[in-house]
Coordinates of C-alpha atoms and ligand atoms in Angstrom, one line a residue:
Chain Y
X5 CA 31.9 56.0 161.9
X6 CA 32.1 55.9 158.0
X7 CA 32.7 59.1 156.1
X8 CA 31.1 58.9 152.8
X9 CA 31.6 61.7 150.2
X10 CA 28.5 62.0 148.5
X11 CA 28.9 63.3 145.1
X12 CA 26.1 66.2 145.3
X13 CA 26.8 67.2 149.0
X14 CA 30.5 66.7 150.1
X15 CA 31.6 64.3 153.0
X16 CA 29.1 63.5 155.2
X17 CA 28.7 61.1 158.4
X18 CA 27.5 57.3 157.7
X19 CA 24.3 58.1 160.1
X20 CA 22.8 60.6 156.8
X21 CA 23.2 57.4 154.5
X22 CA 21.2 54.1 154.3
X23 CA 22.8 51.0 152.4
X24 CA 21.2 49.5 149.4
X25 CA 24.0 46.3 148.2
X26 CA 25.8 45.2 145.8
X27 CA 25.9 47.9 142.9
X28 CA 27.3 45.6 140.1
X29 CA 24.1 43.4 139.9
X30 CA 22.5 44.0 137.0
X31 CA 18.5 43.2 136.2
X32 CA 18.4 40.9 133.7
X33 CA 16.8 42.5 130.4
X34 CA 13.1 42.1 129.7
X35 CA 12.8 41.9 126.6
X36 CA 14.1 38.5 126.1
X37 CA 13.7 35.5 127.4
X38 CA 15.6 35.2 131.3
X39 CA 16.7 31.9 132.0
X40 CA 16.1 30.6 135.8
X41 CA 19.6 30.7 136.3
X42 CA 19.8 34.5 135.4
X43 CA 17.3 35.6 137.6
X44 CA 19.1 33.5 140.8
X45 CA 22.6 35.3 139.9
X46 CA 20.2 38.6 140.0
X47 CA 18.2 38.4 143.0
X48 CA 19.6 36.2 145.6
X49 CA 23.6 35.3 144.6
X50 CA 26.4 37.8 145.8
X51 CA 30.2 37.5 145.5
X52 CA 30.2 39.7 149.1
X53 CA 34.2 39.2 149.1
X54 CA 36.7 40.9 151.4
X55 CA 38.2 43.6 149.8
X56 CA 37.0 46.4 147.4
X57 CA 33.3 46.5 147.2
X58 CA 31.1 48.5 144.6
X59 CA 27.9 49.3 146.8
X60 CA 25.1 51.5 146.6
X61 CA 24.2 53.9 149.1
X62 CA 21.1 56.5 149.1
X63 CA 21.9 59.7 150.6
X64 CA 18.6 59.9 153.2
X65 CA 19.2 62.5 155.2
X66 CA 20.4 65.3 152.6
X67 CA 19.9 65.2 148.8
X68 CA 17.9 61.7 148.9
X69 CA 20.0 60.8 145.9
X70 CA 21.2 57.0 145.4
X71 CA 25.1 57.0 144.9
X72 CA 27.5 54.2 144.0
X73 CA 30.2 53.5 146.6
X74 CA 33.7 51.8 146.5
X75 CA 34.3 50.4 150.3
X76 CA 37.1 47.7 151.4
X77 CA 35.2 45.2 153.3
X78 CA 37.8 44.6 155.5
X79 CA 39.0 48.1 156.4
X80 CA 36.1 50.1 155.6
X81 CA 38.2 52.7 153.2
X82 CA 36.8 54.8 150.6
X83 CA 38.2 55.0 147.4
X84 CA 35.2 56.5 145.4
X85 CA 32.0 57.7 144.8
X86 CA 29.9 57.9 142.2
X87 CA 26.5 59.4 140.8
X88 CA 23.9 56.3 140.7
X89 CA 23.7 56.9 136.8
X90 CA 27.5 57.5 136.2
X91 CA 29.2 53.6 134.7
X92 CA 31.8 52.0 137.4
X93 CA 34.8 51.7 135.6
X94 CA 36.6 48.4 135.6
Chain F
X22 CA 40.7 9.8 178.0
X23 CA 40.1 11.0 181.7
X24 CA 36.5 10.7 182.8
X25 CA 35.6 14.5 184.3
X26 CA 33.8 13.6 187.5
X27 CA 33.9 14.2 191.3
X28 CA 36.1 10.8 191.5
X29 CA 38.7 12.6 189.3
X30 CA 39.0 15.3 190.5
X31 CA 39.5 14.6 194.0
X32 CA 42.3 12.3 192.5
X33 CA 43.9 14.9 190.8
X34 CA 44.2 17.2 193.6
X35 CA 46.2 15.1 195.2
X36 CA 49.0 15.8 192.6
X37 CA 47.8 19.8 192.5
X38 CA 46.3 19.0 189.1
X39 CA 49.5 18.9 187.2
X40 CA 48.9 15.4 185.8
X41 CA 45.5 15.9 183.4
X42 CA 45.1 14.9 179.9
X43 CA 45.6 17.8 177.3
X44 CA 41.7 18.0 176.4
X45 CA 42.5 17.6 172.9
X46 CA 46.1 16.7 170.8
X47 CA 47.7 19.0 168.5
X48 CA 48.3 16.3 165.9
X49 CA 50.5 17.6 162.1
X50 CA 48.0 16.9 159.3
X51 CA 48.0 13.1 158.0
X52 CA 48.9 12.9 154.0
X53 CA 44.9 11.8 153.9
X54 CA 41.3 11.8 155.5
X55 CA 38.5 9.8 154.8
X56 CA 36.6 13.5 155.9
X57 CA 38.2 16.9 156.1
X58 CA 35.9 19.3 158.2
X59 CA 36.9 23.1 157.0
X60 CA 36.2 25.6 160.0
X61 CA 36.7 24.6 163.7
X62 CA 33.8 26.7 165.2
X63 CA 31.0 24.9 166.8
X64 CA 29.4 23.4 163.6
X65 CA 32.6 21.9 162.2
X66 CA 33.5 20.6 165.5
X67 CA 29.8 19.0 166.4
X68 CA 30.0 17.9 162.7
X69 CA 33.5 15.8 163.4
X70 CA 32.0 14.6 166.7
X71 CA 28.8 13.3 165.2
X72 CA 30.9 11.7 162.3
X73 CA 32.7 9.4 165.0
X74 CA 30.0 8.7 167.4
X75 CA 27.1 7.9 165.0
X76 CA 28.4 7.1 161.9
X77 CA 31.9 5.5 162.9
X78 CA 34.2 7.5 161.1
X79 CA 37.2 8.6 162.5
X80 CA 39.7 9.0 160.1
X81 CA 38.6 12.9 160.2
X82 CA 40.3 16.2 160.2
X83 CA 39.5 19.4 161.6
X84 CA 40.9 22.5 159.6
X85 CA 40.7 26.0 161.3
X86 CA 42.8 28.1 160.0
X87 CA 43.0 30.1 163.7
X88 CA 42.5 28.5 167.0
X89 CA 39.3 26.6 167.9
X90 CA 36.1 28.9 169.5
X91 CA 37.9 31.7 167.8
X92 CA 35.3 32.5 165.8
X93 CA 31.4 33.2 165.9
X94 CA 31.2 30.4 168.4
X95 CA 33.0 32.7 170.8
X96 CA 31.5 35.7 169.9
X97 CA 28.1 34.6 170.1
X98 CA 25.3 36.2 172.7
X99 CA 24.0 32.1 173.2
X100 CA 20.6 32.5 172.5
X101 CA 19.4 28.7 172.2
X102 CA 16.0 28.8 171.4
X103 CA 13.0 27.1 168.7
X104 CA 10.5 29.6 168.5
X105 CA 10.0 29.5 164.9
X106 CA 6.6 29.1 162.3
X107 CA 7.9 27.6 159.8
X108 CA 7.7 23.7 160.2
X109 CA 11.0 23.2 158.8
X110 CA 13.0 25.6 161.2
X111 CA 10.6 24.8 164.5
X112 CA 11.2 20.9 163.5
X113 CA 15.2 21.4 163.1
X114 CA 15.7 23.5 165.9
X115 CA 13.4 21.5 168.5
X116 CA 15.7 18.6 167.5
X117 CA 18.4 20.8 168.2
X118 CA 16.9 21.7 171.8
X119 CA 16.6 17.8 172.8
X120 CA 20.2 17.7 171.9
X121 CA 21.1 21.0 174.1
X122 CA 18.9 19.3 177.2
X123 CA 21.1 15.9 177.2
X124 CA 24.8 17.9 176.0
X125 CA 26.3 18.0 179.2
X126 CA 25.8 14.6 179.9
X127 CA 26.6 13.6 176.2
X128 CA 30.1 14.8 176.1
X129 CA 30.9 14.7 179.8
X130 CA 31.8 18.3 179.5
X131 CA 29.1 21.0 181.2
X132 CA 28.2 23.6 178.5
X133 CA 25.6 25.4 181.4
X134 CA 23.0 24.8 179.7
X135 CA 20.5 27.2 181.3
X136 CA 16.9 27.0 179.9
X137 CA 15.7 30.2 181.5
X138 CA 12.7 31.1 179.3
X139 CA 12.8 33.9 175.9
X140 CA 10.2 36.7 175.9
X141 CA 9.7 38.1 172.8
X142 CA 7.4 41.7 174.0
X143 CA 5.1 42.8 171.6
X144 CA 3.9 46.4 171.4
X145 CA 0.4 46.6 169.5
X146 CA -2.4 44.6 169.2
X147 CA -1.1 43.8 165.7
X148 CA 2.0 42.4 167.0
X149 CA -0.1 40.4 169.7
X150 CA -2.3 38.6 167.1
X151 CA 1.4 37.8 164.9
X152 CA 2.7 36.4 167.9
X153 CA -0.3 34.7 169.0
X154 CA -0.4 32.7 165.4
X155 CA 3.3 31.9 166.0
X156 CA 2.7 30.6 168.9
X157 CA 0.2 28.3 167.7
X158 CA 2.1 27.1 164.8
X159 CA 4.9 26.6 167.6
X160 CA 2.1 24.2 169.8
X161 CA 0.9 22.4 166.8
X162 CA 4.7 21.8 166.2
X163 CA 5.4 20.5 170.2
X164 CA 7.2 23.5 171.0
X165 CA 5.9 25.3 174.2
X166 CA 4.9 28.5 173.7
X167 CA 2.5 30.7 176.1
X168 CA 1.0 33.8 175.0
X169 CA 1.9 36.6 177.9
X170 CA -0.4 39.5 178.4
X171 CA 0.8 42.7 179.5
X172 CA 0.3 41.8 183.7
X173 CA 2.0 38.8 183.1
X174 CA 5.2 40.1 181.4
X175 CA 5.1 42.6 184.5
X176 CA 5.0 40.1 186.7
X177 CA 8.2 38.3 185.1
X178 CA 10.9 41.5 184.2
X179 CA 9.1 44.4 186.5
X180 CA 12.4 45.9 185.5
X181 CA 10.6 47.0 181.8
X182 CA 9.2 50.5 181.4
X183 CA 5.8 49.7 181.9
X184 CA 4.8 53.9 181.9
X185 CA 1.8 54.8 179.9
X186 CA 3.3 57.5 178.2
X187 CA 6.3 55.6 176.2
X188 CA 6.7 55.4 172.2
X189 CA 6.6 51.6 172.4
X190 CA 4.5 50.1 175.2
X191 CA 4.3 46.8 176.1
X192 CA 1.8 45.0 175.0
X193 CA 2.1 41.4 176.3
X194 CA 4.9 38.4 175.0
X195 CA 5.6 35.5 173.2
X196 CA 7.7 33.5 175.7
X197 CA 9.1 30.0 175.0
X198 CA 9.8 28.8 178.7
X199 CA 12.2 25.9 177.7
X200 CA 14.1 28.6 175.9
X201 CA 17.6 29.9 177.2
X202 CA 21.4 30.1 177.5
X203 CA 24.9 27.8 177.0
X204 CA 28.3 29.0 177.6
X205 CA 29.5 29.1 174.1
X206 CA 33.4 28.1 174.4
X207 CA 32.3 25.1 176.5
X208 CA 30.4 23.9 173.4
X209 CA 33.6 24.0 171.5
X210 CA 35.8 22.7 173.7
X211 CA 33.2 20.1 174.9
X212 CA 32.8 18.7 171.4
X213 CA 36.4 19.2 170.6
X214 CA 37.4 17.5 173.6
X215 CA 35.0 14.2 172.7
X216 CA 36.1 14.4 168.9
X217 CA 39.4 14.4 169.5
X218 CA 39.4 11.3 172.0
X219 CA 37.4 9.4 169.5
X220 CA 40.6 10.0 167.0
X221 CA 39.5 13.2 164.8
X222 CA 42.4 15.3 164.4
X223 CA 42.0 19.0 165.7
X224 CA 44.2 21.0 163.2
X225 CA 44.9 24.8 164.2
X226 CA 46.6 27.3 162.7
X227 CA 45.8 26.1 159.8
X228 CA 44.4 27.7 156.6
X229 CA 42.2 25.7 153.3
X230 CA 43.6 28.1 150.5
X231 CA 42.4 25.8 147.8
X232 CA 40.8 22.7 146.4
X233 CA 41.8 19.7 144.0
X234 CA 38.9 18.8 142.0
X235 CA 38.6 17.1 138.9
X236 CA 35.9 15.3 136.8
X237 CA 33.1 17.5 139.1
X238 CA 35.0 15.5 142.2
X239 CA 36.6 16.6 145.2
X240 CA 40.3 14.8 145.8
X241 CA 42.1 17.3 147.5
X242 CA 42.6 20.5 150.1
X243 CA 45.6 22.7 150.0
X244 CA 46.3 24.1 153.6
X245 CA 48.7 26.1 154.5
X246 CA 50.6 23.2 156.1
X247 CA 50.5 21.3 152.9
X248 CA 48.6 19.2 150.3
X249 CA 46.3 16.8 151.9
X250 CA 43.9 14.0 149.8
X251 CA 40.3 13.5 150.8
X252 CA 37.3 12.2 149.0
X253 CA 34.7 14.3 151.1
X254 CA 35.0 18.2 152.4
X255 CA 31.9 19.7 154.5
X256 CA 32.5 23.3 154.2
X257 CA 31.5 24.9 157.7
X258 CA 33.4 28.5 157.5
X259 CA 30.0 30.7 158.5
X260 CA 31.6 34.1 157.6
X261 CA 34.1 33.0 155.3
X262 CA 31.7 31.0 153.2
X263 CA 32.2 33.5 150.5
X264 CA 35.7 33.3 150.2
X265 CA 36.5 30.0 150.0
X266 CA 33.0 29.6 147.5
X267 CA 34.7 31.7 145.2
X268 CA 37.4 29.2 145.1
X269 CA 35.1 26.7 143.9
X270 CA 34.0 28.7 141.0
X271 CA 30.4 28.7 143.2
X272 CA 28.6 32.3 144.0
X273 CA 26.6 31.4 146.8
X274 CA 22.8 33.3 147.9
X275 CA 24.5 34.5 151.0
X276 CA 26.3 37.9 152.4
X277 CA 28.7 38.4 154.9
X278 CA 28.2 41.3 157.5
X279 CA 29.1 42.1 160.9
X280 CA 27.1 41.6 164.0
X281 CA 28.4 43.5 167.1
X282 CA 27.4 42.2 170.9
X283 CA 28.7 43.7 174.5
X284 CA 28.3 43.4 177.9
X285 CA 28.1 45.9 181.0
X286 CA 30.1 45.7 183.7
X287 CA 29.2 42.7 185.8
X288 CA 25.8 43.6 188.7
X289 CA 24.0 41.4 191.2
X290 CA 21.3 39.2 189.7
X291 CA 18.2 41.3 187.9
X292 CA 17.2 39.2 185.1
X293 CA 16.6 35.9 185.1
X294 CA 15.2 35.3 181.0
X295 CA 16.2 36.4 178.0
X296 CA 14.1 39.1 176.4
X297 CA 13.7 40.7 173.2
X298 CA 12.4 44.2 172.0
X299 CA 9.9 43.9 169.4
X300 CA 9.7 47.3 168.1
X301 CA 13.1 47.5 167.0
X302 CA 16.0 44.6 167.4
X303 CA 17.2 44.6 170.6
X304 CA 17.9 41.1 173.0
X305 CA 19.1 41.3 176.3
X306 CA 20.1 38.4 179.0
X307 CA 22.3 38.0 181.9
X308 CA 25.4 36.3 182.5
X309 CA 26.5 34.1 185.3
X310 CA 28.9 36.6 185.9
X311 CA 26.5 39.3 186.1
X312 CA 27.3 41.1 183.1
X313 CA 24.6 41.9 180.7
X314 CA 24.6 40.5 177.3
X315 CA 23.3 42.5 174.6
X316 CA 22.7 42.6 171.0
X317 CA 20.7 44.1 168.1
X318 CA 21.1 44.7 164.7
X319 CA 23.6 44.2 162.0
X320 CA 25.9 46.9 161.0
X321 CA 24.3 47.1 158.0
X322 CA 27.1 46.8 155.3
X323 CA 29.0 44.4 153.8
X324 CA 31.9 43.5 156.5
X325 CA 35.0 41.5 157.0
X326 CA 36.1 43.7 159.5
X327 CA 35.3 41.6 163.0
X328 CA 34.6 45.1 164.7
X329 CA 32.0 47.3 164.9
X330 CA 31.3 50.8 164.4
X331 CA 29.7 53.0 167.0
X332 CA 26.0 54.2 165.2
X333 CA 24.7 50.5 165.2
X334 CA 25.7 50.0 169.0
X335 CA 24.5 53.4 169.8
X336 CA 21.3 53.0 167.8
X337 CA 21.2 48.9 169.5
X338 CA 21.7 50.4 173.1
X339 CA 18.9 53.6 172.6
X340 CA 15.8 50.7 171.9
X341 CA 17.7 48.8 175.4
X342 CA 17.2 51.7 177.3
X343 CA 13.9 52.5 176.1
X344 CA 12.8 49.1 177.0
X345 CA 14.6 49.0 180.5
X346 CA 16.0 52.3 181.3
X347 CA 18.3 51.4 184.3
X348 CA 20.6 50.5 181.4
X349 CA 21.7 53.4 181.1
X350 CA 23.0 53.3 184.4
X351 CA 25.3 50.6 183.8
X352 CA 29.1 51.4 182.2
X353 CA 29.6 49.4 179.3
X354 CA 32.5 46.4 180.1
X355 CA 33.5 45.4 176.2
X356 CA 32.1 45.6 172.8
X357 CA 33.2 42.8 170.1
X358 CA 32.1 41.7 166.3
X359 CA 31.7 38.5 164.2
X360 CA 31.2 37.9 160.9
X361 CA 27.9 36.3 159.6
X362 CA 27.6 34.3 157.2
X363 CA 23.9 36.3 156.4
X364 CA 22.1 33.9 153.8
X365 CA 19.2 35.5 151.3
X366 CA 15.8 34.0 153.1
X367 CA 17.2 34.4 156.9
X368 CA 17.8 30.1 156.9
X369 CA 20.6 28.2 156.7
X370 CA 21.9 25.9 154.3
X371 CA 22.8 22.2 154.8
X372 CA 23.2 20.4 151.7
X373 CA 25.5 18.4 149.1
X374 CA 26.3 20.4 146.3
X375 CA 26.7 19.9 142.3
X376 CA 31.1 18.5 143.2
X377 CA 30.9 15.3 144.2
X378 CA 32.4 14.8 147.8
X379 CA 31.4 18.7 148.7
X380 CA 29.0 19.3 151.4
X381 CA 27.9 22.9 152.6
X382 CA 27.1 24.0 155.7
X383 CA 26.3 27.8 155.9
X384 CA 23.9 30.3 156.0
X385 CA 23.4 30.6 159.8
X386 CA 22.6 34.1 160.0
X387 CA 22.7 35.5 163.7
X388 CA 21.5 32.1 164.8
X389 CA 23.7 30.0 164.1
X390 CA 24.6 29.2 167.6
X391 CA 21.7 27.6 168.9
X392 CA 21.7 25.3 165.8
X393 CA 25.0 24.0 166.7
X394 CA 24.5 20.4 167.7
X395 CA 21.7 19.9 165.2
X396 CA 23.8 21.3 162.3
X397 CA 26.5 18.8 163.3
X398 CA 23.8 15.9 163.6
X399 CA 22.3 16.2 160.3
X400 CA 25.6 17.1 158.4
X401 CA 27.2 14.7 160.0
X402 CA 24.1 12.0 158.3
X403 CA 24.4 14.4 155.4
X404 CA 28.4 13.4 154.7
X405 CA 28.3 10.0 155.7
X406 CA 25.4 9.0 153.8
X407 CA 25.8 11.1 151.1
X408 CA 21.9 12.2 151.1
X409 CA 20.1 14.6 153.3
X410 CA 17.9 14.2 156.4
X411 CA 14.4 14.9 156.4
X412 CA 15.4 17.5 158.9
X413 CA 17.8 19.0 156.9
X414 CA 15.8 18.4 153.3
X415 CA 14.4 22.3 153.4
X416 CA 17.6 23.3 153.7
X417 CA 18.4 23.3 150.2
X418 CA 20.5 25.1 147.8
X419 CA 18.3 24.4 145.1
X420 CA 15.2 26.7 147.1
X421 CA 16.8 29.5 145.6
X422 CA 15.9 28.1 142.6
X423 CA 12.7 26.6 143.3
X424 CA 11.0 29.2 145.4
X425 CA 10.4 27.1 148.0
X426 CA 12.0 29.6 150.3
X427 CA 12.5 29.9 154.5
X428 CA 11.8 33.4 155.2
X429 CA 10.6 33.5 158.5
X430 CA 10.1 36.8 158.9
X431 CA 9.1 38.0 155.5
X432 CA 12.1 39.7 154.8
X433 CA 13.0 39.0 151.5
X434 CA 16.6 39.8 149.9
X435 CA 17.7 42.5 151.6
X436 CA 20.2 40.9 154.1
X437 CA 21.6 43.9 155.7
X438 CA 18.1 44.8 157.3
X439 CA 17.5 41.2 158.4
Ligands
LIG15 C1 27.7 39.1 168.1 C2 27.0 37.8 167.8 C3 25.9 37.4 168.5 C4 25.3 36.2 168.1 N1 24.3 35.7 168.9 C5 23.7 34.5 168.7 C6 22.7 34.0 169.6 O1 22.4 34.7 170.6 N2 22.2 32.8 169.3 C7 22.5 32.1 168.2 O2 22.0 31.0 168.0 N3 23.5 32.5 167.4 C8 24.1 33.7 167.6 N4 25.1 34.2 166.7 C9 25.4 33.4 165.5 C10 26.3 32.2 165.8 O3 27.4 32.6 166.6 C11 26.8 31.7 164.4 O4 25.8 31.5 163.5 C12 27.6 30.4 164.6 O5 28.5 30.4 165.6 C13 28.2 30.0 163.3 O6 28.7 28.7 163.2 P1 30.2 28.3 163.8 O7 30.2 28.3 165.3 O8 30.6 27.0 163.1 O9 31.1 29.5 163.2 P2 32.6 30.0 163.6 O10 32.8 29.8 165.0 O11 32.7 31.4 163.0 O12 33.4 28.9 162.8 C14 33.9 29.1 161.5 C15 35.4 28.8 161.5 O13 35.9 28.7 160.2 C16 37.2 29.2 160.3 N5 37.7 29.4 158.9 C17 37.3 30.4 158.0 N6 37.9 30.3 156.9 C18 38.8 29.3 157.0 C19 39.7 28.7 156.1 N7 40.0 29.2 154.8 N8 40.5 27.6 156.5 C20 40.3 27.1 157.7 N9 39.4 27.6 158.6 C21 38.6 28.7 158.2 C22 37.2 30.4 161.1 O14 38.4 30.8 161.6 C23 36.2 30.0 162.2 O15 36.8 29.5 163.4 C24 25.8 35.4 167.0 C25 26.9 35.8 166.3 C26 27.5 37.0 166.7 C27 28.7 37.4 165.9
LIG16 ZN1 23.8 64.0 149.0

């Protein structure tokens, strides 16, 4: 069982939470032009490496806010959460 | 190499069976390879096998950086099965099933092969009419397929909950009677076995850290036990895919996440198919040994971890019992993970790629096992001829790109819920 701190609640089980990826993809911007290559990276390719992992998660079962997570992939450690619209620093 | 047969055997009981072969070498890595085969699981081993006997190369290596079956190969709930719509999948994987019928024979090694019939239940009308145009698509294809109404299912596993009053009743089946079972380790070690007598050395303990490339062409591996020179690499690490593609400067359309299975204690004979839940993801069979084999959904995170966490087996084991509730009579024997290599459209990947002399071989989702000897067939052609089979061709890289995509069950990106 994960135990996720959720930045509006407090720590709360993994059942409350649903998974939603990868948090550091970012949509390509509209307003110009988005080569082929761009869109791949966005939708379908994924680093998905073992260790620390930025990852969003969407607190279902409580404030129905989306979060950002930092998991190990490996160990399943949290180091830190996030609000969705707060910037990961690198 | 000794023949397995009744002849031998007899013969080797007269000296108490001390004097067998080893069933494969444990040779030090040669300074070079014609082929180095990265992953020793059941892909990279039929790969190395299908290298020797149908293309004639044998100056091969084997890298697993653990021991051999170690992986999902071993871990796997053996579902073997080609009940799939799309043309390219239902042709691959009936290839594959040929294959499974004649393996036994083929490598002299019995794998069990038990083709004991899938049902897939279906629980509305909706799900009836899905199932009856996959089954169709399955026909048209030459894969048997029979549409099961509800008296029929009843007829084959009275064990179901076949109440009125239930959340989820069953509606009827998809079953694929030529469907089944294979004992997993006796894949690996039956194609390790016949690879390694054909010359293909069987490297454990062994780990690929890194590449030599240069000029966009592959020249080297670095191991752990040294430096060694190669033209070609096929790249068959399912759940590592990730790591060692990030080596290569490639980011690949693929996830890895964890995919837990267990088994009860071992009970006299009950079930005689495999059978699936189709109201949630639950699948179900029976060992030899009498255990039940069960499975059901990811974990639903990114995962390295090769163990499980309790919610997903707890939430796999509630739609089990619902389906057949003298489950929840049974005491559960062992619970185990595997990482999976979880691609974006639910289908594998077979393919060169844009390094000369690099082959991949991934994507395999949770169904990786079945695909075993066809994987190894056509990436064996794909290597040795440097081109693609037609029965490998949708398995492209490039579909990412072009939108021909594989997504069998209309899933789209979101591996996690596949
Ligand atoms: C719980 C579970 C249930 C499943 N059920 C089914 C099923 O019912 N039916 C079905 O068809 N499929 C099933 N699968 C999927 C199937 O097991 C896999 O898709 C398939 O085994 C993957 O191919 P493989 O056998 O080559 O992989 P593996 O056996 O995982 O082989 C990959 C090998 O690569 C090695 N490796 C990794 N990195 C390196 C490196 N850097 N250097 C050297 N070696 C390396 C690993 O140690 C490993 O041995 C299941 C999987 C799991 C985990
Ligand atoms: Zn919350």
């Amino acid at each position: 069982m994960l135990y996720i701190f959720c930045p509006h609640c407090g720590m709360r089980s993994q059942n409350e939470f649903s998974y939603g990826g990868d948090a550091t993809v970012k949509r390509p911007e509209l307003n110009k032009e988005v080569s082929d290559k761009d869109w791949d990276n966005f939708v379908y390719n994924r680093k998905s490496l073992r260790g620390k992992h930025w990852e969003l998660w969407q607190h279902i079962s409580g404030c129905r806010q989306w979060i950002k997570v930092e998991r190990d992939t490996g160990t399943h450690e949290i180091f830190n959460t996030l609000k969705a619209d707060e910037e990961i620093s690198k | 190499m000794q023949k397995y047969s009744i002849f031998n055997l007899v013969k080797n009981a007269l000296s108490n069976h001390e004097n067998w072969d080893l069933a494969w070498k444990d040779p030090t890595p040669k300074k070079e390879y014609d082929v180095v085969i990265i992953g020793g699981g059941g892909h990279g081993l039929a790969t190395a096998y299908y290298l020797a006997k149908e293309h004639n190369i044998t100056n091969v290596a084997i890298i697993e950086k653990g021991w051999i079956g170690g992986g999902n190969v071993g871990r796997n709930t053996t579902i073997i099965r080609s009940n799939y719509m799309h043309d390219d999948n239902a042709l691959f994987s009936e290839f594959g099933m040929d294959l499974w019928r004649k393996m036994s024979q083929d490598l002299n090694y019995n794998v069990m092969f038990s083709p004991r019939g899938i049902i897939n239940l279906a629980h509305s009308d909706a799900q009836m009419n899905v199932y009856a145009r996959r089954g169709n698509s399955m026909r048209l294809n030459g894969i048997d397929a029979v549409l099961l109404n509800r008296e029929q299912v009843k007829e084959i596993i009275p064990m179901a909950d076949f109440s009125e009053n239930v959340r989820f009743p069953i509606f009827g089946g998809l079953m694929q009677p030529s469907a089944g079972t294979a004992r997993h380790d006796a894949v690996a070690w039956g194609y390790a076995r016949q690879a390694d007598s054909m010359g293909v050395d069987i490297i454990q303990n062994c780990e690929v850290t890194g590449f030599d490339i240069s000029a966009g062409k592959i020249n080297g591996v670095r191991t752990s036990r040294g430096d060694i020179k190669v033209k070609k690499i096929g790249l068959c690490v399912a759940g590592s895919t990730n790591i060692l593609a990030e080596k290569l400067n490639m980011t690949l359309p693929i996830e890895t996440h964890l995919l837990q299975a267990c088994v009860s204690e071992p009970v006299k004979p009950v079930l005689d198919r495999v059978v699936t839940f189709g109201a949630g993801h639950f699948y179900i069979s029976q060992s030899d040994k009498g255990e039940m084999v069960m499975g059901g959904d990811l974990d639903g995170y990114n995962s390295y971890a090769q163990r499980g966490n309790l919610p997903t087996l707890q939430h796999v084991l509630t739609e089990g019992i619902a389906m057949m509730p003298f489950l929840s009579k049974l005491k559960m024997l062992r619970t185990w993970g595997g990482i999976m290599d979880m691609s974006m459209d639910g289908s594998p990947i077979i393919d060169k790629t844009h390094i000369e002399g690099l082959y991949l071989n991934c994507g395999w989702c949770y169904g990786g096992f079945k695909a075993t000897p066809a994987s190894g067939w056509t990436f064996a052609h794909t290597i040795a001829q440097d081109r693609v089979h037609k029965l490998n061709a949708g398995y492209s890289l490039e579909r990412f790109n072009t939108g021909y995509l594989l997504d069998e069950k209309g899933l789209g990106t979101k591996t996690w819920i596949s």
